[in-house]
Amino acid sequence: MAHDNIPGSGKLQELEKVALEAAQVGAEILQKYAKAGFRIKHKNPLNLVTDADLDSERAIVEVIRATYPTHQILAEEEGSHSSQNSSYKWIIDPLDGTTNFAHGFPAYNVSIGLEYEGKCILGVVIDPTRDEVFVAGGGSGATLNRKPIHVSAVPKLDQALLVTGFGYDIRENPENNLDEFCRFTLCAQGVRRTGSAALDMCYVACGRFDGFWELKLNPWDVAAGLVIVQEAGGKVTTYQDEPFSIYGRKMVASNGFIHGEILEVLQRGGLK
Ligand code: IPD
Ligand code: CA
Ligand code: CA
């Protein structure tokens, strides 16, 4: 029997198959460009886009369109691809971690999330540099390369490895996450910045990180990761402990145990 607002398991399997195929096609394109080289353009001084972002997105959209021509699509580079009013919306980051990719730093991925009637129900993230495939959907748990994953059991912030990121407006906008970065660096076991929000969320889901906070993320950065963290037993909220929407701008994802301590540090203000 289907849950409220969630398609039945047969339909979900079919959707997951298409999501995986599309992400795989995108990931192969990224690796093709990583080997052969690519052009880089600047959206602004810090925000890059490469041939790989654009080609990956085109190919992913093509795969989804071939099976679901009426579904809505929201993709980072081309925006909204459909005016149709389907209950389904695919949310695509064809290359999450473009700065890393452009520098040859192997921390990037393809991220595909799916909304049904406004709720994220499926997430697929493929990291082609490590051959890692993260999947979650339909409440049946999250997996990494088909094996179940779970968030960590780290109970306290001072034992936690955290991760964060910075927006592309960091040079001009004082709301730049640097104070928060200082505060957490002084009270967590460690803080990392990988440059790939979707991987940050997947790493919380499989216990490599214990918590992740960031502001100014876009829906395509977090749609897949949200489902993966939640189905791995983690917690995702706003900085105010409200339910997180992928269209919101401030997010905390954690193993649940350290969530309250993270929120307290975010709300504290100042450098320490
Ligand atoms: C970026 C990465 C980065 C995060 C930025 C995102 P992009 O995505 O996820 O980790 O800090 O906020 O925009 O531009 O590489 O797809
Ligand atoms: Ca991204
Ligand atoms: Ca991107």
CSV table of C-alpha atoms and ligand atoms in Angstrom, one decimal:
chain,number,residue,atom,x,y,z
A,1,MET,CA,0.0,0.0,0.0
A,2,ALA,CA,1.3,3.5,-0.8
A,3,HIS,CA,2.0,6.0,2.0
A,4,ASP,CA,0.3,9.4,1.8
A,5,ASN,CA,1.8,11.5,-0.9
A,6,ILE,CA,4.3,8.7,-1.9
A,7,PRO,CA,3.9,6.7,-5.1
A,8,GLY,CA,3.7,2.9,-4.6
A,9,SER,CA,6.9,0.7,-4.5
A,10,GLY,CA,6.6,-0.5,-8.1
A,11,LYS,CA,6.4,3.1,-9.4
A,12,LEU,CA,9.2,4.2,-7.1
A,13,GLN,CA,11.5,1.4,-8.4
A,14,GLU,CA,10.8,2.6,-11.9
A,15,LEU,CA,11.6,6.2,-11.0
A,16,GLU,CA,14.7,5.1,-9.2
A,17,LYS,CA,15.9,3.2,-12.3
A,18,VAL,CA,15.5,6.3,-14.4
A,19,ALA,CA,17.2,8.5,-11.8
A,20,LEU,CA,20.1,6.1,-11.7
A,21,GLU,CA,20.4,5.8,-15.4
A,22,ALA,CA,20.3,9.6,-15.8
A,23,ALA,CA,22.9,10.2,-13.1
A,24,GLN,CA,25.2,7.5,-14.6
A,25,VAL,CA,25.0,9.1,-18.0
A,26,GLY,CA,25.9,12.5,-16.4
A,27,ALA,CA,28.7,11.0,-14.4
A,28,GLU,CA,30.3,9.4,-17.5
A,29,ILE,CA,30.2,12.7,-19.2
A,30,LEU,CA,32.0,14.4,-16.3
A,31,GLN,CA,34.7,11.7,-16.4
A,32,LYS,CA,35.0,12.1,-20.2
A,33,TYR,CA,35.7,15.8,-19.8
A,34,ALA,CA,38.0,15.3,-16.8
A,35,LYS,CA,40.2,13.2,-19.0
A,36,ALA,CA,39.9,15.2,-22.3
A,37,GLY,CA,39.8,18.7,-20.9
A,38,PHE,CA,37.1,21.4,-21.0
A,39,ARG,CA,36.4,25.1,-21.4
A,40,ILE,CA,35.7,27.2,-18.3
A,41,LYS,CA,33.4,30.2,-18.2
A,42,HIS,CA,32.8,32.6,-15.3
A,43,LYS,CA,29.2,33.2,-14.1
A,44,ASN,CA,30.9,35.7,-11.7
A,45,PRO,CA,34.5,35.8,-10.5
A,46,LEU,CA,34.1,32.8,-8.2
A,47,ASN,CA,31.2,30.9,-9.8
A,48,LEU,CA,32.4,28.8,-12.7
A,49,VAL,CA,30.6,26.7,-15.4
A,50,THR,CA,32.3,24.2,-17.7
A,51,ASP,CA,31.4,22.3,-20.8
A,52,ALA,CA,31.0,19.3,-18.5
A,53,ASP,CA,28.2,21.0,-16.4
A,54,LEU,CA,26.3,21.9,-19.6
A,55,ASP,CA,26.7,18.6,-21.4
A,56,SER,CA,26.0,16.5,-18.3
A,57,GLU,CA,22.8,18.5,-17.7
A,58,ARG,CA,21.7,18.1,-21.4
A,59,ALA,CA,22.2,14.4,-21.2
A,60,ILE,CA,20.4,13.9,-17.9
A,61,VAL,CA,17.4,15.9,-19.0
A,62,GLU,CA,17.3,13.8,-22.2
A,63,VAL,CA,17.2,10.5,-20.2
A,64,ILE,CA,14.4,11.8,-17.9
A,65,ARG,CA,12.4,13.3,-20.8
A,66,ALA,CA,12.6,10.0,-22.8
A,67,THR,CA,10.6,8.2,-20.1
A,68,TYR,CA,8.7,11.1,-18.4
A,69,PRO,CA,8.0,13.8,-21.0
A,70,THR,CA,5.4,15.6,-18.9
A,71,HIS,CA,7.3,15.7,-15.6
A,72,GLN,CA,8.6,19.1,-14.4
A,73,ILE,CA,12.4,19.6,-14.4
A,74,LEU,CA,14.4,22.1,-12.4
A,75,ALA,CA,18.1,22.0,-13.4
A,76,GLU,CA,20.9,24.3,-12.3
A,77,GLU,CA,22.2,25.5,-15.6
A,78,GLU,CA,19.0,25.9,-17.7
A,79,GLY,CA,16.5,26.5,-14.9
A,80,SER,CA,13.0,25.2,-15.4
A,81,HIS,CA,12.5,22.9,-18.4
A,82,SER,CA,8.8,22.5,-18.3
A,83,SER,CA,5.6,24.5,-18.0
A,84,GLN,CA,3.5,21.4,-17.6
A,85,ASN,CA,1.8,20.9,-14.3
A,86,SER,CA,2.9,17.4,-13.3
A,87,SER,CA,3.0,16.3,-9.7
A,88,TYR,CA,6.6,15.2,-10.3
A,89,LYS,CA,9.6,17.6,-10.3
A,90,TRP,CA,13.1,16.4,-11.0
A,91,ILE,CA,15.8,18.6,-9.4
A,92,ILE,CA,19.2,18.3,-11.0
A,93,ASP,CA,22.7,19.4,-10.2
A,94,PRO,CA,24.6,18.0,-13.3
A,95,LEU,CA,28.0,18.8,-11.6
A,96,ASP,CA,28.1,19.6,-7.9
A,97,GLY,CA,31.6,20.7,-7.0
A,98,THR,CA,32.4,22.6,-10.2
A,99,THR,CA,35.3,24.5,-8.6
A,100,ASN,CA,36.9,21.2,-7.6
A,101,PHE,CA,36.3,19.7,-11.0
A,102,ALA,CA,37.8,22.8,-12.7
A,103,HIS,CA,41.0,22.4,-10.6
A,104,GLY,CA,41.2,18.6,-11.0
A,105,PHE,CA,40.4,18.1,-7.3
A,106,PRO,CA,38.4,14.8,-7.1
A,107,ALA,CA,35.4,15.8,-5.0
A,108,TYR,CA,32.4,16.3,-7.3
A,109,ASN,CA,29.2,14.4,-8.2
A,110,VAL,CA,26.0,14.3,-10.1
A,111,SER,CA,23.0,14.9,-7.9
A,112,ILE,CA,19.4,14.1,-8.8
A,113,GLY,CA,16.4,14.6,-6.5
A,114,LEU,CA,12.7,14.0,-7.2
A,115,GLU,CA,9.8,15.8,-5.7
A,116,TYR,CA,6.2,14.4,-5.7
A,117,GLU,CA,3.5,16.9,-4.8
A,118,GLY,CA,6.1,19.2,-3.2
A,119,LYS,CA,7.8,16.5,-1.1
A,120,CYS,CA,11.3,15.1,-1.8
A,121,ILE,CA,10.8,11.3,-2.3
A,122,LEU,CA,14.0,10.1,-4.1
A,123,GLY,CA,17.7,11.0,-4.2
A,124,VAL,CA,20.6,9.7,-6.2
A,125,VAL,CA,24.1,11.0,-5.9
A,126,ILE,CA,27.0,9.6,-8.0
A,127,ASP,CA,30.6,10.4,-7.2
A,128,PRO,CA,32.5,9.1,-10.3
A,129,THR,CA,35.9,9.7,-8.7
A,130,ARG,CA,35.3,7.1,-6.0
A,131,ASP,CA,32.7,5.0,-7.8
A,132,GLU,CA,30.3,5.7,-5.1
A,133,VAL,CA,26.5,5.6,-5.7
A,134,PHE,CA,24.2,6.9,-2.9
A,135,VAL,CA,20.5,6.2,-3.2
A,136,ALA,CA,17.5,6.7,-1.0
A,137,GLY,CA,13.7,6.8,-1.6
A,138,GLY,CA,10.3,5.7,-0.5
A,139,GLY,CA,11.2,5.3,3.2
A,140,SER,CA,13.2,2.1,2.6
A,141,GLY,CA,16.5,3.4,3.8
A,142,ALA,CA,19.6,4.9,2.3
A,143,THR,CA,22.3,2.9,0.5
A,144,LEU,CA,25.9,3.4,-0.6
A,145,ASN,CA,26.7,1.0,-3.5
A,146,ARG,CA,23.6,-0.9,-2.6
A,147,LYS,CA,24.6,-1.5,1.1
A,148,PRO,CA,22.6,0.2,3.8
A,149,ILE,CA,24.1,3.3,5.4
A,150,HIS,CA,23.4,5.1,8.7
A,151,VAL,CA,24.4,8.3,10.3
A,152,SER,CA,27.1,8.2,13.0
A,153,ALA,CA,26.5,7.8,16.7
A,154,VAL,CA,28.8,10.6,17.8
A,155,PRO,CA,27.0,12.1,20.8
A,156,LYS,CA,28.8,15.4,21.4
A,157,LEU,CA,29.9,18.4,19.3
A,158,ASP,CA,33.4,18.3,20.7
A,159,GLN,CA,33.8,14.8,19.3
A,160,ALA,CA,32.2,15.7,15.9
A,161,LEU,CA,33.7,16.2,12.5
A,162,LEU,CA,31.7,18.9,10.8
A,163,VAL,CA,31.6,20.2,7.2
A,164,THR,CA,30.4,23.5,5.7
A,165,GLY,CA,30.6,25.6,2.6
A,166,PHE,CA,30.6,29.2,1.5
A,167,GLY,CA,28.5,31.0,-1.1
A,168,TYR,CA,29.8,32.5,-4.3
A,169,ASP,CA,29.1,36.0,-2.9
A,170,ILE,CA,31.6,35.6,0.0
A,171,ARG,CA,33.7,38.5,-1.2
A,172,GLU,CA,30.9,41.1,-1.2
A,173,ASN,CA,28.2,39.8,1.3
A,174,PRO,CA,29.0,40.1,5.0
A,175,GLU,CA,26.6,37.2,5.7
A,176,ASN,CA,29.4,34.9,4.6
A,177,ASN,CA,29.5,32.1,7.2
A,178,LEU,CA,33.1,33.0,8.4
A,179,ASP,CA,32.1,33.8,12.0
A,180,GLU,CA,30.2,30.5,12.2
A,181,PHE,CA,33.2,28.7,10.7
A,182,CYS,CA,35.4,30.2,13.5
A,183,ARG,CA,33.0,29.3,16.2
A,184,PHE,CA,32.7,25.7,15.1
A,185,THR,CA,36.4,25.4,14.6
A,186,LEU,CA,36.9,26.2,18.2
A,187,CYS,CA,34.3,23.8,19.6
A,188,ALA,CA,34.1,20.8,17.2
A,189,GLN,CA,36.8,18.1,16.8
A,190,GLY,CA,37.3,19.4,13.3
A,191,VAL,CA,35.6,21.4,10.5
A,192,ARG,CA,36.1,20.6,6.8
A,193,ARG,CA,35.1,22.4,3.5
A,194,THR,CA,34.9,19.9,0.6
A,195,GLY,CA,33.3,22.2,-2.0
A,196,SER,CA,30.5,19.8,-2.8
A,197,ALA,CA,27.3,20.1,-0.8
A,198,ALA,CA,25.7,17.0,-2.1
A,199,LEU,CA,28.7,14.9,-1.0
A,200,ASP,CA,28.7,16.7,2.3
A,201,MET,CA,25.1,15.5,2.9
A,202,CYS,CA,25.9,11.9,1.7
A,203,TYR,CA,28.9,11.8,4.0
A,204,VAL,CA,26.6,12.8,7.0
A,205,ALA,CA,24.3,10.0,5.9
A,206,CYS,CA,27.1,7.4,6.0
A,207,GLY,CA,28.8,8.7,9.1
A,208,ARG,CA,31.9,10.2,7.6
A,209,PHE,CA,30.8,13.5,8.9
A,210,ASP,CA,28.6,14.1,11.9
A,211,GLY,CA,27.1,17.4,10.9
A,212,PHE,CA,26.8,19.9,8.1
A,213,TRP,CA,25.6,23.5,8.0
A,214,GLU,CA,25.5,25.9,5.2
A,215,LEU,CA,23.5,29.0,4.0
A,216,LYS,CA,22.5,30.1,0.5
A,217,LEU,CA,22.3,26.6,-0.9
A,218,ASN,CA,20.1,26.0,-3.9
A,219,PRO,CA,17.4,23.3,-4.3
A,220,TRP,CA,19.7,21.3,-6.7
A,221,ASP,CA,22.5,21.3,-4.1
A,222,VAL,CA,20.3,19.6,-1.5
A,223,ALA,CA,17.2,17.8,-3.0
A,224,ALA,CA,18.9,14.4,-3.3
A,225,GLY,CA,21.0,14.8,-0.1
A,226,LEU,CA,17.9,15.6,2.0
A,227,VAL,CA,16.3,12.3,1.3
A,228,ILE,CA,19.6,10.4,1.7
A,229,VAL,CA,20.3,12.0,5.1
A,230,GLN,CA,16.7,11.5,6.4
A,231,GLU,CA,16.5,7.9,5.3
A,232,ALA,CA,19.9,7.2,6.8
A,233,GLY,CA,18.4,8.2,10.2
A,234,GLY,CA,19.7,11.8,10.2
A,235,LYS,CA,18.0,15.1,11.0
A,236,VAL,CA,17.7,18.1,8.6
A,237,THR,CA,16.3,21.5,9.8
A,238,THR,CA,16.7,25.2,9.4
A,239,TYR,CA,19.0,27.1,11.8
A,240,GLN,CA,15.8,27.6,13.9
A,241,ASP,CA,15.0,23.9,14.1
A,242,GLU,CA,12.1,24.3,11.7
A,243,PRO,CA,11.4,21.7,9.0
A,244,PHE,CA,13.8,22.4,6.1
A,245,SER,CA,12.5,23.2,2.6
A,246,ILE,CA,15.0,22.7,-0.3
A,247,TYR,CA,13.9,26.2,-1.4
A,248,GLY,CA,15.0,27.6,2.0
A,249,ARG,CA,18.5,29.1,2.4
A,250,LYS,CA,19.8,27.9,5.7
A,251,MET,CA,20.3,24.2,6.5
A,252,VAL,CA,21.7,22.0,9.2
A,253,ALA,CA,22.0,18.2,8.6
A,254,SER,CA,23.3,16.0,11.3
A,255,ASN,CA,23.3,12.6,13.0
A,256,GLY,CA,20.5,14.0,15.3
A,257,PHE,CA,22.5,13.6,18.5
A,258,ILE,CA,24.5,16.8,18.0
A,259,HIS,CA,21.8,18.8,16.3
A,260,GLY,CA,20.8,20.9,19.3
A,261,GLU,CA,24.5,21.8,20.0
A,262,ILE,CA,25.0,22.9,16.3
A,263,LEU,CA,21.8,25.1,16.4
A,264,GLU,CA,23.0,26.6,19.7
A,265,VAL,CA,26.4,27.6,18.2
A,266,LEU,CA,24.7,29.0,15.0
A,267,GLN,CA,22.3,31.1,17.1
A,268,ARG,CA,25.0,32.4,19.4
A,269,GLY,CA,26.6,35.0,17.2
A,270,GLY,CA,30.2,36.4,17.5
A,271,LEU,CA,33.5,34.7,16.7
A,272,LYS,CA,33.7,32.3,19.7
B,1,IPD,C1,28.4,24.4,-4.8
B,1,IPD,C2,29.0,23.4,-3.9
B,1,IPD,C3,29.6,24.0,-2.7
B,1,IPD,C4,28.7,24.9,-2.0
B,1,IPD,C5,28.1,25.9,-2.9
B,1,IPD,C6,27.4,25.3,-4.1
B,1,IPD,P1,28.3,23.9,-7.5
B,1,IPD,O1,27.7,23.8,-6.0
B,1,IPD,O2,28.0,22.5,-3.5
B,1,IPD,O3,30.1,23.0,-1.8
B,1,IPD,O4,29.4,25.5,-0.9
B,1,IPD,O5,27.2,26.7,-2.1
B,1,IPD,O6,26.9,26.3,-4.9
B,1,IPD,O7,28.3,25.4,-7.9
B,1,IPD,O8,29.7,23.4,-7.5
B,1,IPD,O9,27.3,23.1,-8.2
B,2,CA,CA,25.8,22.5,-6.5
B,3,CA,CA,26.5,22.6,-10.2
